[in-house]
């Protein structure tokens, strides 16, 4: 979900307008993914590094997050969505945490699609947290299954495709462990402009690739 601020700047608008446009697009993309029968969809909405932005912008984002889920919660329930938040939610104000907790609890039985929202998320912090959890349990040696069970994404499949908007050609501390064999797709479009047509184009590109997972392609 990258490029909201630059989207607004190009249009002579305040950055907050870009963030609001970004949340509007979130709903459109989720709806399209449900129609495509995609089972898991993850959005990188607020990184650990985002807390270093100007206080006014951070506070606006806090209020926008709360507003979005309070407004959309009933529709999420009605459409059978399950919403899961990935990250260190203790970094957020109590008022925001209450909204997130309520959203996750009320959608826990959703079966149509699981929407993961990464908030207060950083992959390095996630990996470090998993290591510390294992050390606390006295684990001297862990396999992939045990290590994965300590990640925010425990019990979820690794991502097949990671889409990065706004022209940046890096993962920026997102799902570094889980993306070992993910296909990467980069687009110059800012997130508010990444519409269903652009999403479909990314899915078609993904479908044309051959995933070998380090092996040899069969002929």
PDB file of C-alpha atoms in Angstrom:
ATOM      1  CA  UNK A   1       0.000   0.000   0.000  1.00  0.00           C
ATOM      2  CA  UNK A   2       2.802   2.369  -0.952  1.00  0.00           C
ATOM      3  CA  UNK A   3       2.637   5.800  -2.529  1.00  0.00           C
ATOM      4  CA  UNK A   4      -0.342   7.459  -0.840  1.00  0.00           C
ATOM      5  CA  UNK A   5       1.586  10.603   0.054  1.00  0.00           C
ATOM      6  CA  UNK A   6       3.147  10.942  -3.383  1.00  0.00           C
ATOM      7  CA  UNK A   7      -0.254  10.363  -4.995  1.00  0.00           C
ATOM      8  CA  UNK A   8      -1.598  13.332  -3.043  1.00  0.00           C
ATOM      9  CA  UNK A   9       1.436  15.504  -3.780  1.00  0.00           C
ATOM     10  CA  UNK A  10       1.059  14.957  -7.532  1.00  0.00           C
ATOM     11  CA  UNK A  11      -2.455  16.342  -7.230  1.00  0.00           C
ATOM     12  CA  UNK A  12      -1.582  19.268  -4.989  1.00  0.00           C
ATOM     13  CA  UNK A  13      -3.443  17.692  -2.079  1.00  0.00           C
ATOM     14  CA  UNK A  14      -2.396  17.214   1.560  1.00  0.00           C
ATOM     15  CA  UNK A  15      -0.846  13.830   2.387  1.00  0.00           C
ATOM     16  CA  UNK A  16      -3.863  12.928   4.490  1.00  0.00           C
ATOM     17  CA  UNK A  17      -6.037  12.919   1.371  1.00  0.00           C
ATOM     18  CA  UNK A  18      -3.708  10.329  -0.103  1.00  0.00           C
ATOM     19  CA  UNK A  19      -3.998   8.103   2.943  1.00  0.00           C
ATOM     20  CA  UNK A  20      -7.785   8.344   2.818  1.00  0.00           C
ATOM     21  CA  UNK A  21      -7.765   7.460  -0.885  1.00  0.00           C
ATOM     22  CA  UNK A  22      -5.590   4.487   0.017  1.00  0.00           C
ATOM     23  CA  UNK A  23      -8.134   3.113   2.480  1.00  0.00           C
ATOM     24  CA  UNK A  24     -10.880   3.529  -0.122  1.00  0.00           C
ATOM     25  CA  UNK A  25      -8.835   1.407  -2.512  1.00  0.00           C
ATOM     26  CA  UNK A  26      -8.292  -1.227   0.152  1.00  0.00           C
ATOM     27  CA  UNK A  27     -11.987  -2.044   0.116  1.00  0.00           C
ATOM     28  CA  UNK A  28     -12.093  -2.301  -3.690  1.00  0.00           C
ATOM     29  CA  UNK A  29      -9.138  -4.665  -3.871  1.00  0.00           C
ATOM     30  CA  UNK A  30     -10.489  -6.897  -1.106  1.00  0.00           C
ATOM     31  CA  UNK A  31     -13.836  -7.156  -2.888  1.00  0.00           C
ATOM     32  CA  UNK A  32     -12.097  -8.089  -6.141  1.00  0.00           C
ATOM     33  CA  UNK A  33      -9.924 -10.683  -4.403  1.00  0.00           C
ATOM     34  CA  UNK A  34     -13.028 -12.314  -2.922  1.00  0.00           C
ATOM     35  CA  UNK A  35     -14.558 -12.502  -6.387  1.00  0.00           C
ATOM     36  CA  UNK A  36     -11.355 -14.182  -7.625  1.00  0.00           C
ATOM     37  CA  UNK A  37     -11.613 -16.672  -4.726  1.00  0.00           C
ATOM     38  CA  UNK A  38      -8.244 -15.666  -3.307  1.00  0.00           C
ATOM     39  CA  UNK A  39      -8.044 -17.226   0.152  1.00  0.00           C
ATOM     40  CA  UNK A  40      -5.420 -15.009   1.788  1.00  0.00           C
ATOM     41  CA  UNK A  41      -4.669 -11.349   1.158  1.00  0.00           C
ATOM     42  CA  UNK A  42      -2.116  -9.366   3.155  1.00  0.00           C
ATOM     43  CA  UNK A  43      -1.677  -5.591   3.209  1.00  0.00           C
ATOM     44  CA  UNK A  44       1.356  -3.768   4.591  1.00  0.00           C
ATOM     45  CA  UNK A  45      -0.516  -0.833   6.093  1.00  0.00           C
ATOM     46  CA  UNK A  46       1.750   0.597   8.812  1.00  0.00           C
ATOM     47  CA  UNK A  47       5.363  -0.394   9.404  1.00  0.00           C
ATOM     48  CA  UNK A  48       7.450   0.000  12.538  1.00  0.00           C
ATOM     49  CA  UNK A  49       9.368   2.685  10.655  1.00  0.00           C
ATOM     50  CA  UNK A  50       6.176   4.663   9.999  1.00  0.00           C
ATOM     51  CA  UNK A  51       6.084   5.698  13.656  1.00  0.00           C
ATOM     52  CA  UNK A  52       8.985   8.056  12.899  1.00  0.00           C
ATOM     53  CA  UNK A  53       6.833  10.179  10.579  1.00  0.00           C
ATOM     54  CA  UNK A  54       5.628  13.617  11.738  1.00  0.00           C
ATOM     55  CA  UNK A  55       3.397  13.310  14.801  1.00  0.00           C
ATOM     56  CA  UNK A  56       0.435  14.967  13.088  1.00  0.00           C
ATOM     57  CA  UNK A  57       0.525  12.432  10.245  1.00  0.00           C
ATOM     58  CA  UNK A  58       0.902   9.477  12.603  1.00  0.00           C
ATOM     59  CA  UNK A  59      -2.049  10.630  14.699  1.00  0.00           C
ATOM     60  CA  UNK A  60      -4.141  11.045  11.563  1.00  0.00           C
ATOM     61  CA  UNK A  61      -3.261   7.497  10.513  1.00  0.00           C
ATOM     62  CA  UNK A  62      -4.286   6.204  13.943  1.00  0.00           C
ATOM     63  CA  UNK A  63      -7.685   7.859  13.587  1.00  0.00           C
ATOM     64  CA  UNK A  64      -8.039   6.680   9.981  1.00  0.00           C
ATOM     65  CA  UNK A  65      -7.345   3.074  10.960  1.00  0.00           C
ATOM     66  CA  UNK A  66      -9.952   3.198  13.730  1.00  0.00           C
ATOM     67  CA  UNK A  67     -12.487   4.941  11.515  1.00  0.00           C
ATOM     68  CA  UNK A  68     -12.059   2.436   8.692  1.00  0.00           C
ATOM     69  CA  UNK A  69     -12.628  -0.689  10.742  1.00  0.00           C
ATOM     70  CA  UNK A  70     -15.477   0.800  12.748  1.00  0.00           C
ATOM     71  CA  UNK A  71     -17.197   1.727   9.494  1.00  0.00           C
ATOM     72  CA  UNK A  72     -16.525  -1.527   7.646  1.00  0.00           C
ATOM     73  CA  UNK A  73     -16.858  -4.114  10.412  1.00  0.00           C
ATOM     74  CA  UNK A  74     -20.485  -5.055   9.768  1.00  0.00           C
ATOM     75  CA  UNK A  75     -19.939  -5.507   6.038  1.00  0.00           C
ATOM     76  CA  UNK A  76     -16.860  -7.611   6.772  1.00  0.00           C
ATOM     77  CA  UNK A  77     -18.956  -9.863   8.987  1.00  0.00           C
ATOM     78  CA  UNK A  78     -21.795 -10.052   6.465  1.00  0.00           C
ATOM     79  CA  UNK A  79     -19.375 -11.030   3.686  1.00  0.00           C
ATOM     80  CA  UNK A  80     -17.740 -13.741   5.768  1.00  0.00           C
ATOM     81  CA  UNK A  81     -14.326 -12.132   5.930  1.00  0.00           C
ATOM     82  CA  UNK A  82     -11.780 -12.972   8.579  1.00  0.00           C
ATOM     83  CA  UNK A  83      -9.498 -10.086   9.541  1.00  0.00           C
ATOM     84  CA  UNK A  84      -6.165 -10.735  11.251  1.00  0.00           C
ATOM     85  CA  UNK A  85      -3.680  -8.086  12.340  1.00  0.00           C
ATOM     86  CA  UNK A  86       0.032  -8.830  12.046  1.00  0.00           C
ATOM     87  CA  UNK A  87       2.514  -6.824  14.080  1.00  0.00           C
ATOM     88  CA  UNK A  88       3.170  -5.355  17.505  1.00  0.00           C
ATOM     89  CA  UNK A  89      -0.176  -3.785  18.315  1.00  0.00           C
ATOM     90  CA  UNK A  90       1.078  -2.611  21.716  1.00  0.00           C
ATOM     91  CA  UNK A  91       2.747   0.240  19.822  1.00  0.00           C
ATOM     92  CA  UNK A  92      -0.681   1.739  19.099  1.00  0.00           C
ATOM     93  CA  UNK A  93      -2.864   3.823  21.427  1.00  0.00           C
ATOM     94  CA  UNK A  94      -5.364   1.907  23.547  1.00  0.00           C
ATOM     95  CA  UNK A  95      -8.321   3.339  21.628  1.00  0.00           C
ATOM     96  CA  UNK A  96      -6.941   1.935  18.369  1.00  0.00           C
ATOM     97  CA  UNK A  97      -6.105  -1.425  19.932  1.00  0.00           C
ATOM     98  CA  UNK A  98      -9.674  -1.798  21.166  1.00  0.00           C
ATOM     99  CA  UNK A  99     -11.032  -1.320  17.643  1.00  0.00           C
ATOM    100  CA  UNK A 100      -8.542  -3.810  16.205  1.00  0.00           C
ATOM    101  CA  UNK A 101      -9.292  -6.377  18.911  1.00  0.00           C
ATOM    102  CA  UNK A 102     -13.035  -6.061  18.323  1.00  0.00           C
ATOM    103  CA  UNK A 103     -12.596  -6.388  14.556  1.00  0.00           C
ATOM    104  CA  UNK A 104     -10.462  -9.508  14.856  1.00  0.00           C
ATOM    105  CA  UNK A 105     -12.795 -11.131  17.370  1.00  0.00           C
ATOM    106  CA  UNK A 106     -16.012 -10.410  15.462  1.00  0.00           C
ATOM    107  CA  UNK A 107     -14.624 -11.714  12.159  1.00  0.00           C
ATOM    108  CA  UNK A 108     -12.849 -14.754  13.622  1.00  0.00           C
ATOM    109  CA  UNK A 109     -15.317 -17.221  12.077  1.00  0.00           C
ATOM    110  CA  UNK A 110     -15.136 -15.745   8.568  1.00  0.00           C
ATOM    111  CA  UNK A 111     -14.501 -18.283   5.799  1.00  0.00           C
ATOM    112  CA  UNK A 112     -14.740 -16.400   2.480  1.00  0.00           C
ATOM    113  CA  UNK A 113     -11.297 -14.762   2.657  1.00  0.00           C
ATOM    114  CA  UNK A 114      -8.664 -14.032   5.280  1.00  0.00           C
ATOM    115  CA  UNK A 115      -7.446 -10.453   5.134  1.00  0.00           C
ATOM    116  CA  UNK A 116      -4.213  -9.838   7.009  1.00  0.00           C
ATOM    117  CA  UNK A 117      -3.413  -6.229   7.867  1.00  0.00           C
ATOM    118  CA  UNK A 118       0.202  -5.617   8.893  1.00  0.00           C
ATOM    119  CA  UNK A 119       0.231  -2.838  11.499  1.00  0.00           C
ATOM    120  CA  UNK A 120       3.245  -1.950  13.606  1.00  0.00           C
ATOM    121  CA  UNK A 121       4.933  -4.603  11.501  1.00  0.00           C
ATOM    122  CA  UNK A 122       8.594  -5.086  10.687  1.00  0.00           C
ATOM    123  CA  UNK A 123      10.017  -8.398   9.478  1.00  0.00           C
ATOM    124  CA  UNK A 124      13.271  -8.061  11.406  1.00  0.00           C
ATOM    125  CA  UNK A 125      11.353  -7.387  14.614  1.00  0.00           C
ATOM    126  CA  UNK A 126       9.080 -10.354  13.846  1.00  0.00           C
ATOM    127  CA  UNK A 127      12.054 -12.691  13.389  1.00  0.00           C
ATOM    128  CA  UNK A 128      13.735 -11.401  16.540  1.00  0.00           C
ATOM    129  CA  UNK A 129      10.502 -11.863  18.484  1.00  0.00           C
ATOM    130  CA  UNK A 130      10.263 -15.467  17.270  1.00  0.00           C
ATOM    131  CA  UNK A 131      13.854 -16.188  18.296  1.00  0.00           C
ATOM    132  CA  UNK A 132      13.312 -14.691  21.740  1.00  0.00           C
ATOM    133  CA  UNK A 133      10.110 -16.701  22.189  1.00  0.00           C
ATOM    134  CA  UNK A 134      12.013 -19.913  21.462  1.00  0.00           C
ATOM    135  CA  UNK A 135      14.837 -18.957  23.814  1.00  0.00           C
ATOM    136  CA  UNK A 136      12.320 -18.183  26.545  1.00  0.00           C
ATOM    137  CA  UNK A 137      10.917 -21.701  26.124  1.00  0.00           C
ATOM    138  CA  UNK A 138      14.406 -23.147  26.420  1.00  0.00           C
ATOM    139  CA  UNK A 139      14.522 -24.403  22.836  1.00  0.00           C
ATOM    140  CA  UNK A 140      18.124 -25.126  21.859  1.00  0.00           C
ATOM    141  CA  UNK A 141      17.425 -26.136  18.267  1.00  0.00           C
ATOM    142  CA  UNK A 142      14.362 -25.377  16.160  1.00  0.00           C
ATOM    143  CA  UNK A 143      13.203 -26.628  12.778  1.00  0.00           C
ATOM    144  CA  UNK A 144      11.289 -24.544  10.236  1.00  0.00           C
ATOM    145  CA  UNK A 145       7.900 -25.692  11.491  1.00  0.00           C
ATOM    146  CA  UNK A 146       8.621 -24.727  15.089  1.00  0.00           C
ATOM    147  CA  UNK A 147      10.190 -21.402  14.126  1.00  0.00           C
ATOM    148  CA  UNK A 148       7.268 -20.533  11.845  1.00  0.00           C
ATOM    149  CA  UNK A 149       4.849 -21.206  14.703  1.00  0.00           C
ATOM    150  CA  UNK A 150       6.337 -18.218  16.546  1.00  0.00           C
ATOM    151  CA  UNK A 151       5.848 -15.762  13.690  1.00  0.00           C
ATOM    152  CA  UNK A 152       2.850 -13.441  13.349  1.00  0.00           C
ATOM    153  CA  UNK A 153       1.809 -15.560  10.364  1.00  0.00           C
ATOM    154  CA  UNK A 154       1.715 -18.849  12.290  1.00  0.00           C
ATOM    155  CA  UNK A 155      -0.608 -21.324  10.616  1.00  0.00           C
ATOM    156  CA  UNK A 156      -0.813 -19.350   7.378  1.00  0.00           C
ATOM    157  CA  UNK A 157       0.689 -20.291   4.005  1.00  0.00           C
ATOM    158  CA  UNK A 158       3.650 -18.343   2.685  1.00  0.00           C
ATOM    159  CA  UNK A 159       2.681 -15.680   0.148  1.00  0.00           C
ATOM    160  CA  UNK A 160       2.639 -16.783  -3.481  1.00  0.00           C
ATOM    161  CA  UNK A 161       2.862 -13.249  -4.841  1.00  0.00           C
ATOM    162  CA  UNK A 162       4.066  -9.962  -3.346  1.00  0.00           C
ATOM    163  CA  UNK A 163       3.010  -6.793  -5.162  1.00  0.00           C
ATOM    164  CA  UNK A 164       4.897  -3.554  -4.493  1.00  0.00           C
ATOM    165  CA  UNK A 165       3.345  -0.323  -5.706  1.00  0.00           C
ATOM    166  CA  UNK A 166       4.844   3.153  -6.284  1.00  0.00           C
ATOM    167  CA  UNK A 167       7.919   2.122  -8.271  1.00  0.00           C
ATOM    168  CA  UNK A 168      10.062   1.061  -5.306  1.00  0.00           C
ATOM    169  CA  UNK A 169      12.078  -2.077  -6.042  1.00  0.00           C
ATOM    170  CA  UNK A 170      12.529  -3.559  -2.584  1.00  0.00           C
ATOM    171  CA  UNK A 171      10.588  -5.428   0.103  1.00  0.00           C
ATOM    172  CA  UNK A 172      11.148  -2.794   2.797  1.00  0.00           C
ATOM    173  CA  UNK A 173      11.190  -5.149   5.783  1.00  0.00           C
ATOM    174  CA  UNK A 174       8.038  -7.034   4.754  1.00  0.00           C
ATOM    175  CA  UNK A 175       7.621 -10.799   5.314  1.00  0.00           C
ATOM    176  CA  UNK A 176      11.331 -11.431   4.823  1.00  0.00           C
ATOM    177  CA  UNK A 177      11.220 -14.968   6.211  1.00  0.00           C
ATOM    178  CA  UNK A 178       7.946 -15.955   4.552  1.00  0.00           C
ATOM    179  CA  UNK A 179       8.831 -14.597   1.098  1.00  0.00           C
ATOM    180  CA  UNK A 180      11.748 -16.940   0.391  1.00  0.00           C
ATOM    181  CA  UNK A 181      10.010 -18.326  -2.712  1.00  0.00           C
ATOM    182  CA  UNK A 182       7.368 -15.676  -3.324  1.00  0.00           C
ATOM    183  CA  UNK A 183       7.037 -14.189  -6.773  1.00  0.00           C
ATOM    184  CA  UNK A 184       7.661 -10.426  -6.779  1.00  0.00           C
ATOM    185  CA  UNK A 185       5.749  -7.943  -8.898  1.00  0.00           C
ATOM    186  CA  UNK A 186       6.591  -4.245  -9.077  1.00  0.00           C
ATOM    187  CA  UNK A 187       4.461  -1.478 -10.526  1.00  0.00           C
ATOM    188  CA  UNK A 188       4.983   2.274 -10.843  1.00  0.00           C
ATOM    189  CA  UNK A 189       1.364   2.922  -9.873  1.00  0.00           C
ATOM    190  CA  UNK A 190       0.780   4.568  -6.518  1.00  0.00           C
ATOM    191  CA  UNK A 191      -1.476   2.536  -4.247  1.00  0.00           C
ATOM    192  CA  UNK A 192      -4.636   4.675  -4.721  1.00  0.00           C
ATOM    193  CA  UNK A 193      -4.275   4.153  -8.500  1.00  0.00           C
ATOM    194  CA  UNK A 194      -3.729   0.396  -8.217  1.00  0.00           C
ATOM    195  CA  UNK A 195      -7.208  -0.567  -9.377  1.00  0.00           C
ATOM    196  CA  UNK A 196      -8.764  -3.940 -10.137  1.00  0.00           C
ATOM    197  CA  UNK A 197      -7.400  -3.827 -13.685  1.00  0.00           C
ATOM    198  CA  UNK A 198      -3.868  -3.394 -12.372  1.00  0.00           C
ATOM    199  CA  UNK A 199      -4.466  -6.184  -9.865  1.00  0.00           C
ATOM    200  CA  UNK A 200      -5.669  -8.492 -12.623  1.00  0.00           C
ATOM    201  CA  UNK A 201      -2.566  -7.661 -14.667  1.00  0.00           C
ATOM    202  CA  UNK A 202      -0.364  -8.645 -11.733  1.00  0.00           C
ATOM    203  CA  UNK A 203      -2.274 -11.907 -11.294  1.00  0.00           C
ATOM    204  CA  UNK A 204      -1.935 -12.708 -14.990  1.00  0.00           C
ATOM    205  CA  UNK A 205       1.809 -12.054 -14.847  1.00  0.00           C
ATOM    206  CA  UNK A 206       2.065 -14.323 -11.819  1.00  0.00           C
ATOM    207  CA  UNK A 207       0.116 -17.032 -13.627  1.00  0.00           C
ATOM    208  CA  UNK A 208       2.558 -16.971 -16.534  1.00  0.00           C
ATOM    209  CA  UNK A 209       5.591 -17.647 -14.352  1.00  0.00           C
ATOM    210  CA  UNK A 210       7.100 -21.033 -13.591  1.00  0.00           C
ATOM    211  CA  UNK A 211       7.795 -21.581  -9.886  1.00  0.00           C
ATOM    212  CA  UNK A 212      10.611 -24.103  -9.361  1.00  0.00           C
ATOM    213  CA  UNK A 213      11.373 -23.571  -5.664  1.00  0.00           C
ATOM    214  CA  UNK A 214      15.062 -24.095  -6.341  1.00  0.00           C
ATOM    215  CA  UNK A 215      14.494 -27.192  -8.465  1.00  0.00           C
ATOM    216  CA  UNK A 216      14.542 -27.818 -12.207  1.00  0.00           C
ATOM    217  CA  UNK A 217      11.592 -27.043 -14.433  1.00  0.00           C
ATOM    218  CA  UNK A 218       9.916 -30.167 -15.744  1.00  0.00           C
ATOM    219  CA  UNK A 219       9.323 -30.402 -19.501  1.00  0.00           C
TER     220      UNK A 219
END
